[in-house]
Coordinates of C-alpha atoms and ligand atoms in Angstrom, one line a residue:
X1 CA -43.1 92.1 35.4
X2 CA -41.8 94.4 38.4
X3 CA -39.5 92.3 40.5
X4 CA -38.6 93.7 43.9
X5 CA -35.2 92.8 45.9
X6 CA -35.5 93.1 49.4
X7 CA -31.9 92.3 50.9
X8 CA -29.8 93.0 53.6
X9 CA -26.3 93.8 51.0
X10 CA -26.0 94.2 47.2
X11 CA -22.4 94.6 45.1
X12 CA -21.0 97.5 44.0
X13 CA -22.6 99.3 47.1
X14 CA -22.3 97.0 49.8
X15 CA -21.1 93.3 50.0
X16 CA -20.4 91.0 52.9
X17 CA -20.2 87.9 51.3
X18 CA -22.0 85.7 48.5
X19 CA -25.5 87.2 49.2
X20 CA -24.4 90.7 48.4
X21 CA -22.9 89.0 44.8
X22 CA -26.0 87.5 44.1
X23 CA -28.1 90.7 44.4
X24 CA -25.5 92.7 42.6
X25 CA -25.7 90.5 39.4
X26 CA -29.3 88.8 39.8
X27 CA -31.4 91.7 39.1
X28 CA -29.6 93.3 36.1
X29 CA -29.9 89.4 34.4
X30 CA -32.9 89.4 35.1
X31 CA -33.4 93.4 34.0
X32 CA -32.7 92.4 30.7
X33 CA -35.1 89.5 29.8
X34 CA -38.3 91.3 27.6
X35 CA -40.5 93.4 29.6
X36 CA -38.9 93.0 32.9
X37 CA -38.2 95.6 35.6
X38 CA -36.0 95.3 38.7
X39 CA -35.8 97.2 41.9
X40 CA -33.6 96.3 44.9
X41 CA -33.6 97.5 48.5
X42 CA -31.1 97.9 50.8
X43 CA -30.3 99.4 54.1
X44 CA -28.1 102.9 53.7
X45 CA -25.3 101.4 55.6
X46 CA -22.8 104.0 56.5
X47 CA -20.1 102.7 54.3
X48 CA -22.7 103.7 51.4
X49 CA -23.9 106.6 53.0
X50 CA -20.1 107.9 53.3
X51 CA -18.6 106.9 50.1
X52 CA -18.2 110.5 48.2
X53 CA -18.1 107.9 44.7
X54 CA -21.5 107.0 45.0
X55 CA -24.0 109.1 42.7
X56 CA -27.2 108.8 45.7
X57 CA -29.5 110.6 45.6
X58 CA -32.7 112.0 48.3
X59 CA -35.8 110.7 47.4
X60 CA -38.3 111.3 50.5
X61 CA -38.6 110.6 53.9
X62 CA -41.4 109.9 56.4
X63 CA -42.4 108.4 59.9
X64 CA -43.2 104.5 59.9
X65 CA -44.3 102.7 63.2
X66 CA -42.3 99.8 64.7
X67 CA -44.8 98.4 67.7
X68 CA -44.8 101.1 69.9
X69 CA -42.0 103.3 68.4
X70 CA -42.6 106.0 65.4
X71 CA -39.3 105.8 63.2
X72 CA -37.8 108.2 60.9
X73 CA -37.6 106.7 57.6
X74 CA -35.1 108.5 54.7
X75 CA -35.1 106.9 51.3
X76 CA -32.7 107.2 48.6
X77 CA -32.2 106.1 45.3
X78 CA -29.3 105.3 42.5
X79 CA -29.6 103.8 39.4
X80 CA -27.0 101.1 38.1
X81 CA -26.8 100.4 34.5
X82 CA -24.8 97.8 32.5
X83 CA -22.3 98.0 29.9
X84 CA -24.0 97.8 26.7
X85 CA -23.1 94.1 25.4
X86 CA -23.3 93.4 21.6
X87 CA -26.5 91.9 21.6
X88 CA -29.8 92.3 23.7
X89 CA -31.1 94.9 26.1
X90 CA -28.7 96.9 28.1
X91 CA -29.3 95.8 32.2
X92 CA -31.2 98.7 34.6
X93 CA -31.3 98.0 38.4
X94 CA -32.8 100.8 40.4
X95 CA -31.5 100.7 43.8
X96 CA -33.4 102.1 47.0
X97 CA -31.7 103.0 50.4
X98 CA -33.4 102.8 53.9
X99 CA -31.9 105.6 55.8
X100 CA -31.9 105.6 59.4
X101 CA -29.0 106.5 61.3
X102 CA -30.0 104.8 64.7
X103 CA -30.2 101.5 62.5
X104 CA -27.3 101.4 60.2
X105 CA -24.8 104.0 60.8
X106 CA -22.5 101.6 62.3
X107 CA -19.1 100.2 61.2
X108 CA -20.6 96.7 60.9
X109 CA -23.3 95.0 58.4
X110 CA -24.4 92.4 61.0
X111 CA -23.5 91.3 64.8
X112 CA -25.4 93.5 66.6
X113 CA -27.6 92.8 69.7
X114 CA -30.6 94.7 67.8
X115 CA -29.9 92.7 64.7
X116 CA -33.5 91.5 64.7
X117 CA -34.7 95.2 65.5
X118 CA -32.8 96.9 62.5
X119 CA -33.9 94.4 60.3
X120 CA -37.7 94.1 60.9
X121 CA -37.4 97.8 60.4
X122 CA -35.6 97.5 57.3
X123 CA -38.7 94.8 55.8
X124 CA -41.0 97.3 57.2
X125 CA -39.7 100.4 56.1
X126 CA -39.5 98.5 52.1
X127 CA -43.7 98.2 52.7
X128 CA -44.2 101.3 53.8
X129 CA -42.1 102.8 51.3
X130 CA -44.2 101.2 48.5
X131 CA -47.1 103.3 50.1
X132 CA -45.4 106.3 49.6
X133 CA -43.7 105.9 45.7
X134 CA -45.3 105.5 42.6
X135 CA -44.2 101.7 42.5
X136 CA -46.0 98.8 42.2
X137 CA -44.1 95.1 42.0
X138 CA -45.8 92.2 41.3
X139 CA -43.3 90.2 43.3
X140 CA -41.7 90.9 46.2
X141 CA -38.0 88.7 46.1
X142 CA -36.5 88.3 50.0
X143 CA -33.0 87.3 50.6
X144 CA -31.8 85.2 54.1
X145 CA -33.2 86.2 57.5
X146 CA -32.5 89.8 57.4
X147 CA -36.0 90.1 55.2
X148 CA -37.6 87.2 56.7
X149 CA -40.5 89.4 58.5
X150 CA -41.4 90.9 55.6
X151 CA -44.4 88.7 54.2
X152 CA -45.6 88.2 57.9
X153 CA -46.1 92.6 57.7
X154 CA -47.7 92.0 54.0
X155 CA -49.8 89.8 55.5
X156 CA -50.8 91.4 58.7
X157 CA -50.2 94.8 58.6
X158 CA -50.6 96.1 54.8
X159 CA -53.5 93.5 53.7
X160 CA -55.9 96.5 53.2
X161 CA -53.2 98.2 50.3
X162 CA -54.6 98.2 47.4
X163 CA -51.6 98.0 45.5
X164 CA -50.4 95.9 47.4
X165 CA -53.0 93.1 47.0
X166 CA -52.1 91.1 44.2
X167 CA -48.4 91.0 45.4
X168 CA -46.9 87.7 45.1
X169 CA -43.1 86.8 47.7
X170 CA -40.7 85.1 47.1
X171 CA -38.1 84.2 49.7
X172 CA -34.4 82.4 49.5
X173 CA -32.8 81.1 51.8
X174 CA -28.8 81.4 50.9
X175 CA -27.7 80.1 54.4
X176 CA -30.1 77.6 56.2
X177 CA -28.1 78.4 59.4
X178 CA -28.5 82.0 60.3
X179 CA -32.2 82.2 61.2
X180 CA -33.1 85.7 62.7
X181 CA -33.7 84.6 66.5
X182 CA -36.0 86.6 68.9
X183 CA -37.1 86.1 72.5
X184 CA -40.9 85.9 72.6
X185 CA -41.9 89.4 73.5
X186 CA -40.5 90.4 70.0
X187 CA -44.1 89.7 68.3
X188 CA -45.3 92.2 70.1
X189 CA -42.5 94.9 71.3
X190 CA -40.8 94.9 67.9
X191 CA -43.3 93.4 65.1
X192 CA -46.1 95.2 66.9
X193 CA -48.3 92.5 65.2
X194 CA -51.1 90.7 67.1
X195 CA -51.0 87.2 68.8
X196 CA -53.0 85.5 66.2
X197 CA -49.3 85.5 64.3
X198 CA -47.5 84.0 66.8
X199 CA -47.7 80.6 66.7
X200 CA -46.5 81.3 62.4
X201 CA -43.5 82.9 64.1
X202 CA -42.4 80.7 66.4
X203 CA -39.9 77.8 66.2
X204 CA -38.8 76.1 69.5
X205 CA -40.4 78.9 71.9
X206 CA -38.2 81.6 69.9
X207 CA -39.6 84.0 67.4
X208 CA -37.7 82.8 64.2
X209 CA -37.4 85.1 61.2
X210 CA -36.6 82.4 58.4
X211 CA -39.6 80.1 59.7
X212 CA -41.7 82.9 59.6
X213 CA -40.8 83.7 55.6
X214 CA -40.6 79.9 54.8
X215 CA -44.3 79.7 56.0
X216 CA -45.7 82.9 54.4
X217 CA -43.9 83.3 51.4
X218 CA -46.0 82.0 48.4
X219 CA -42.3 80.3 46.7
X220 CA -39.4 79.1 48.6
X221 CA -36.4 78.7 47.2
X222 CA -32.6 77.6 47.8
X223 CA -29.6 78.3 45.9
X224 CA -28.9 75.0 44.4
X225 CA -30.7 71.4 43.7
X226 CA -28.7 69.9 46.1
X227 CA -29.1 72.1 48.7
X228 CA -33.1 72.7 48.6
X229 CA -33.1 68.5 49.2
X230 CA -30.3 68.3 51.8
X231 CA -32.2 70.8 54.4
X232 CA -35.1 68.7 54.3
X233 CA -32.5 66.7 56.8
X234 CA -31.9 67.5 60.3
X235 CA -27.4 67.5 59.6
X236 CA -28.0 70.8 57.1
X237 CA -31.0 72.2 58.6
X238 CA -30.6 73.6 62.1
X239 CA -34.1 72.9 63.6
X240 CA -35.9 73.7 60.1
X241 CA -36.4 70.0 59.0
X242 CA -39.7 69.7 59.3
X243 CA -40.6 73.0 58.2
X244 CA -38.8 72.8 55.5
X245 CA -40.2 69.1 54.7
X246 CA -44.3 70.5 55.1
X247 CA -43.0 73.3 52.7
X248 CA -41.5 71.3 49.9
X249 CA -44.6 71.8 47.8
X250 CA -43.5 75.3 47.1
X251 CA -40.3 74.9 46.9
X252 CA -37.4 75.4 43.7
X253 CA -33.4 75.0 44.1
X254 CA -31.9 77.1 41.1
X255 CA -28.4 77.8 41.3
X256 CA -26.4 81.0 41.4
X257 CA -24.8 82.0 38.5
X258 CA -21.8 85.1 38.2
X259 CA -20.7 88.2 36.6
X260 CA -19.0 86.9 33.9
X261 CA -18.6 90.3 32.6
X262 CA -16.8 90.7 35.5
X263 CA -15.0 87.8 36.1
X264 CA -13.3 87.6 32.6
X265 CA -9.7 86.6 32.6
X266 CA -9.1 88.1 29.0
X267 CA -10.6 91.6 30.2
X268 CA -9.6 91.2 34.1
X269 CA -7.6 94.5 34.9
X270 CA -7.0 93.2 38.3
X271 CA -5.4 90.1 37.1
X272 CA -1.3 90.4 36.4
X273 CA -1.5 88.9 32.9
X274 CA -4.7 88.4 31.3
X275 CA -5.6 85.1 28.8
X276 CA -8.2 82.8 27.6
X277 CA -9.2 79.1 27.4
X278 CA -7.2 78.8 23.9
X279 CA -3.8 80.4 25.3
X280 CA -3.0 80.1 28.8
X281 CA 1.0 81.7 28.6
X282 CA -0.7 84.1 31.1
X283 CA -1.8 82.3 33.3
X284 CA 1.6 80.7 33.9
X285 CA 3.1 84.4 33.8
X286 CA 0.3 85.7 36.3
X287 CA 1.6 81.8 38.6
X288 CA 5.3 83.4 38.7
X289 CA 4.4 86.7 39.3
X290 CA 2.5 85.9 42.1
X291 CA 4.9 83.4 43.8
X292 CA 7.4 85.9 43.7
X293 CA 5.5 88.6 45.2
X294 CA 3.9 86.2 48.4
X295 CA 7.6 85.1 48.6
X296 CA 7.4 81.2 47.4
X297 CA 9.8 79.4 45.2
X298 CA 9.0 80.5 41.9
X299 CA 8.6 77.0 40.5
X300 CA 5.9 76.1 37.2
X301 CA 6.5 72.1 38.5
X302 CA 5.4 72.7 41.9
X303 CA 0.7 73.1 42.0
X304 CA -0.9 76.3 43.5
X305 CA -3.6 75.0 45.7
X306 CA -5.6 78.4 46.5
X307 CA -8.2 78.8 49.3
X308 CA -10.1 82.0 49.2
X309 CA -12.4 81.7 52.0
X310 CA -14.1 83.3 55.0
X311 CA -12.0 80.9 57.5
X312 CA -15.1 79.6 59.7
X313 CA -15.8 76.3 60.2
X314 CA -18.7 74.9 57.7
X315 CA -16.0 76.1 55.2
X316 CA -14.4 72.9 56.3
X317 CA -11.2 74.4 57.8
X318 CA -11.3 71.6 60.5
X319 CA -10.0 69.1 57.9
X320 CA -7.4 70.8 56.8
X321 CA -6.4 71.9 60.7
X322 CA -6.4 67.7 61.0
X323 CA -4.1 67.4 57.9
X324 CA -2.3 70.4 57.9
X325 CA 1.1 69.1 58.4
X326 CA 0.6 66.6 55.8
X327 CA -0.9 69.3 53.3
X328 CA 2.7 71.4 54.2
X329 CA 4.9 69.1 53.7
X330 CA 3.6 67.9 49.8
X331 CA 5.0 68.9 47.0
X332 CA 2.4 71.9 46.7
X333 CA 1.8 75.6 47.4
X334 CA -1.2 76.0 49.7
X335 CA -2.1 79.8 49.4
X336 CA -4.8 81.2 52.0
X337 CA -6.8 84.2 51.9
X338 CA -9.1 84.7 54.2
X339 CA -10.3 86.4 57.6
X340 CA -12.5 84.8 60.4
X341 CA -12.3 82.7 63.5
X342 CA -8.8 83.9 65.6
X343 CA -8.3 80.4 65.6
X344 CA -8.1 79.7 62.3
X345 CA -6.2 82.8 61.7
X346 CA -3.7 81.6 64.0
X347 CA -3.9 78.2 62.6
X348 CA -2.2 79.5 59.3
X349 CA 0.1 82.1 60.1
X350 CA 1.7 79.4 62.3
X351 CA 1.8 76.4 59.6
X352 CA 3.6 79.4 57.0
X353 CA 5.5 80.2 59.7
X354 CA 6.8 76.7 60.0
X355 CA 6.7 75.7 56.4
X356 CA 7.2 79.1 54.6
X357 CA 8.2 76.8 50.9
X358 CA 4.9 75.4 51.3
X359 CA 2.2 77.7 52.7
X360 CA 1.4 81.1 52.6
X361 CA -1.2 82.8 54.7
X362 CA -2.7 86.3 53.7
X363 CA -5.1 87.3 56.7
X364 CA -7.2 89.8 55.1
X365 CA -9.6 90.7 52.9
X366 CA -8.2 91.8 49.4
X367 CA -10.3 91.3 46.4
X368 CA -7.4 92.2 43.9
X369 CA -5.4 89.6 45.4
X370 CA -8.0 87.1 45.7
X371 CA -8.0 87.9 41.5
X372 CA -4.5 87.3 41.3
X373 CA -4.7 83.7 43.2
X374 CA -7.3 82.7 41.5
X375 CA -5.7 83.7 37.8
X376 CA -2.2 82.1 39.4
X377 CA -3.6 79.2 40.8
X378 CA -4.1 75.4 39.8
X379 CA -6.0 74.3 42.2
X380 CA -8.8 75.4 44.2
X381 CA -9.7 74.1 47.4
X382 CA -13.3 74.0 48.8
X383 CA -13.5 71.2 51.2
X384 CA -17.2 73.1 52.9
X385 CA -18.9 71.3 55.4
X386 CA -22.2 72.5 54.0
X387 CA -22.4 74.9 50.9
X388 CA -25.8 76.2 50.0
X389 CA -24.1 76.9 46.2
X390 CA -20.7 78.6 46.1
X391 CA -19.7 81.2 44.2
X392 CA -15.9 80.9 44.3
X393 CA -15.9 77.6 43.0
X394 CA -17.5 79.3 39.7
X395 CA -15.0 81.9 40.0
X396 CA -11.9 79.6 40.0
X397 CA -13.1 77.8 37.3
X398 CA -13.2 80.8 35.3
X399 CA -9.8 81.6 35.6
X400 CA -8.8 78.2 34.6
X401 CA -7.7 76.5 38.4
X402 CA -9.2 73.1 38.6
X403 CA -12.0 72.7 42.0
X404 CA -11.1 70.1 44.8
X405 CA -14.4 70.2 46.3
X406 CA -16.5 68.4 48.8
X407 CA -19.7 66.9 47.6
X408 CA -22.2 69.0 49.4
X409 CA -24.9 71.3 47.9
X410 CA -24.3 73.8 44.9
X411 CA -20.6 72.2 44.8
X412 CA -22.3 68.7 44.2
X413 CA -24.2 70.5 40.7
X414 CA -21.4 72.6 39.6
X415 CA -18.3 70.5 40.1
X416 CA -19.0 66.7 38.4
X417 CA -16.0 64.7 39.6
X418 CA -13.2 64.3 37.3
X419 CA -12.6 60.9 35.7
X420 CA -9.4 60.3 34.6
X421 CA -9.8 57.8 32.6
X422 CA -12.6 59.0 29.9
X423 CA -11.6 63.0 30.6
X424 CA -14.8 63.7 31.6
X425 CA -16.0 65.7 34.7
X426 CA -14.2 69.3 36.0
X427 CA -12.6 68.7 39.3
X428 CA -11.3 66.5 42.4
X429 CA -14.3 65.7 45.0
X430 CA -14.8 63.7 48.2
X431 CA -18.1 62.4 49.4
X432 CA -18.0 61.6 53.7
X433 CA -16.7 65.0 55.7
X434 CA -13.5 63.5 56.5
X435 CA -9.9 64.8 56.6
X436 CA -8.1 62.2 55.0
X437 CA -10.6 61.8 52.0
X438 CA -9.4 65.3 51.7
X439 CA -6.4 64.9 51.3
X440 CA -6.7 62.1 49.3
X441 CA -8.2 64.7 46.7
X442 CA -5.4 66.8 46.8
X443 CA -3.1 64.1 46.3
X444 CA -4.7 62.9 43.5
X445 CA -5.4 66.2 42.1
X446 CA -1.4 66.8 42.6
X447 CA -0.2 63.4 40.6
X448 CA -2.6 64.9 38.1
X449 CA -1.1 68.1 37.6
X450 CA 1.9 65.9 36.2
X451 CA -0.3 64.9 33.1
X452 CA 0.3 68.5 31.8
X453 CA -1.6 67.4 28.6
X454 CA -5.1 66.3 30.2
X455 CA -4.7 69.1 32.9
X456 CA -4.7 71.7 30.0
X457 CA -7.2 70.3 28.8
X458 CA -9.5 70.4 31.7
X459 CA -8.6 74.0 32.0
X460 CA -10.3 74.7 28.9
X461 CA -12.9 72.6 29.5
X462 CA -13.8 74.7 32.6
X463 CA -12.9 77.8 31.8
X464 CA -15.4 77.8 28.9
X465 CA -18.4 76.7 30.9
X466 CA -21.4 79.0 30.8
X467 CA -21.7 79.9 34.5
X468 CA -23.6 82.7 33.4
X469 CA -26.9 84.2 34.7
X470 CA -28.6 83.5 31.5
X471 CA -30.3 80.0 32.5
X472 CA -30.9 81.1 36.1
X473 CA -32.5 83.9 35.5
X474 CA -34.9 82.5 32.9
X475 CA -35.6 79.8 36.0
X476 CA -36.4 82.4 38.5
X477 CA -38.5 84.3 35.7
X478 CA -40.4 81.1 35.0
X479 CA -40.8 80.8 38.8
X480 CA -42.3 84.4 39.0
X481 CA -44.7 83.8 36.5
X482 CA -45.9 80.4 37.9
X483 CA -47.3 82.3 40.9
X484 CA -49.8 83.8 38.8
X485 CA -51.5 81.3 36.8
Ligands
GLC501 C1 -24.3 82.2 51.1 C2 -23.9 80.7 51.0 C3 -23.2 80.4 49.7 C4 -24.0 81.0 48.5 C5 -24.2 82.5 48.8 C6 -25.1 83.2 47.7 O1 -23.1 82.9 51.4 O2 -23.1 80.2 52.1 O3 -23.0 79.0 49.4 O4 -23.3 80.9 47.3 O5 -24.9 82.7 50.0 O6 -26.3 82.5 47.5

């Protein structure tokens, strides 16, 4: 089986957010099951293209048309292999680049007004590509929006490929909310396909990239249970109800899993003190050396409540603006990290500024100090509006620092609430999106921190979950194969 990745960002090369850490450790599980080959496209983004590191090298290039406009297509190629692990099959990932400077020689990923443009380009240029190379997938995997138009140019534009015939698409959605919106002309100025499409492509008189996928693909799916029923309801879906709803049939919720290679306490160079589930002395070494360093009390009595976060609303930063003087004056350490909405930003440097033995506010983007909270942290705050799964969540729990989640979407089937009583559970949740429910589950999450005993406990528990690839993977292979019986 030849699984293809079509996606707008993939770790190492090029990562945004939690769809770039899902294509970066996706296809090398899934590159490792029995007979099983994986390819993954991306755009050749400057920061790639510029990054003397990278071993990249030329593969071809060629014209492609766009509607009306003939395109200079480059493509390149790396190859990515894993570590060799004791066991198994070492993981292979051959990576693809769409070059095109006009496109995606720009400082940014995303936010431009041609966003739709570049993009269709992109989906197009992965078709046309396959024309030119000696590949042939049997499934064609898109990612979010950003691919969204590629099944409609399967479909209406490369029907007559031979080797493109039998292939099957896949498309998942990893954020219900950014949709790939057109004015109407873009069906044919920019697709360049013919009317009979446009009524497929439409949603609310726009041309709608997502609609389009979630119609054509031949499986839809979402990145948690939770989440593929919640956007059948108008709250998480943003217009896409009903499409969603008329689409169910097809449709699988299988939750992300992590690098745990990667994310490994014990092996963690990043990390100030490394440690494991059956002796955490450095966790509570990596707790002081970190207070010290951000300037907080250095105090083992006192709870680390981390936030690692893009600081934009659905991450649920309004509750904690509503309760943010009673969050800074607890008996806690809230530590932010984060970049986002000025408002936000401001939000936080002002209550550390104010309440600098209580909260600390790093606005920026570091991942070796977002390695060091999570390793020094005990608690990890993730109070999201919506959450389509949640990666960090996984993350903290790997380094031992106990959730205190909202229930919404992949949070709801990877944190179980905490009961104190029988010990079972792995974290501090809230049901109704509400400030003080919140902060009820910090509060209770702090008066549990006391209990050293259980709270070790716990920590083991979580830290020795498998939030692996391994049973994700098999579920998205089973998937694959279904559309071929
Ligand atoms: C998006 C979602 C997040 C999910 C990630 C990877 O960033 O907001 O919940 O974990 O995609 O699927």
């Amino acid at each position: 089986m030849k699984i293809l990745f079509a996606a707008s960002e993939g770790a190492p090369f090029i990562k945004s957010g939690g769809l770039g850490d899902v294509l970066g450790s996706l296809p090398p599980a899934l590159s490792k099951l029995p007979d099983t080959e994986a390819i993954v496209f991306v755009p050749y983004y400057s920061k790639i293209k510029n990054n003397p590191e990278l071993n990249i090298e030329y593969v071809t290039s060629f014209y492609m048309p766009l509607a009306w406009r003939n395109s200079y297509v480059g493509l390149f190629k790396a190859e990515v292999k894993g570590k060799a692990a004791g066991r198994g099959k070492r993981s292979k990932v051959t990576w693809y680049f769409i070059d095109n400077d006009d496109y995606f020689a720009r400082d940014s990923l995303y936010g431009y007004p041609d966003d739709g443009e570049r993009f269709a380009f992109f989906s197009k240029a992965i078709l046309e590509s396959l024309v030119h190379l000696d590949i042939e997938p049997d499934v064609i995997h898109c990612n979010d929006w950003q691919t969204g138009f590629l099944p409609l140019f399967l479909k209406a534009l490369y029907g007559d490929v031979e080797k493109l015939k039998k292939v099957r698409t896949v498309f998942t959605i990893h954020n219900i909310e950014y949709q790939g919106k057109a004015d109407a002309d873009f069906l044919s100025e920019v697709l360049g396909v013919d009317e009979r499409w446009r009524n497929v492509c439409t949603q609310d008189g726009m041309i709608n990239a997502m609609k389009t996928a979630i119609v054509l693909c031949d499986r839809l799916s979402t990145v948690s249970r939770t989440y593929a029923s919640e956007i059948q309801y108008a709250y998480f879906a943003h217009g896409l109800e009903s499409i969603i709803s008329e689409n169910k049939y097809k449709t699988l919720g299988i939750v992300n899993g992590i690098d745990t290679a990667l994310y490994n306490p014990e092996k963690d160079n990043t990390i100030d003190f490394k440690f494991k589930a059956t002796d955490l002395s450095g966790k509570a070494k990596c707790k002081a050396a970190l207070q010290k360093d951000l300037g907080l009390p250095v105090r083992d009595d006192v709870p680390i409540v981390a936030m690692i976060t893009r600081l934009v609303k659905h991450k649920g930063l309004e509750l904690v603006e509503w309760v943010a003087d009673n969050l800074a004056n607890m008996d806690i350490q809230l530590v932010v990290i984060g970049t986002g909405d000025e408002h936000y930003e401001e939000m936080f440097k002002f209550l550390s500024y104010v309440h600098p033995e209580t909260v600390c506010a790093k606005i920026l983007f570091d991942p070796v100090l977002a390695n060091r909270l999570y390793a020094a942290s005990d608690f990890f705050l993730m109070p999201s509006k919506s959450e389509p799964c949640g990666l960090s969540q996984l993350i903290a729990m790997r380094y031992g620092s106990v959730p205190i989640v909202r229930e919404t979407g992949g949070l709801v089937d990877t944190v179980e609430p905490y009961n104190i009583e029988t010990g079972e559970g792995r974290g501090f949740t809230f049901k109704v999106f509400n400030a003080h429910d919140m902060l009820g589950a910090v509060e209770r999450a702090s008066e549990f921190f006391k209990d050293k005993k259980s709270l070790d406990s716990l920590r083991k528990k979580i830290m020795k979950l498998d939030t692996s690839w391994k049973e994700s993977a098999q579920k998205y292979m089973d998937m694959y194969q279904g559309m071929f019986e």
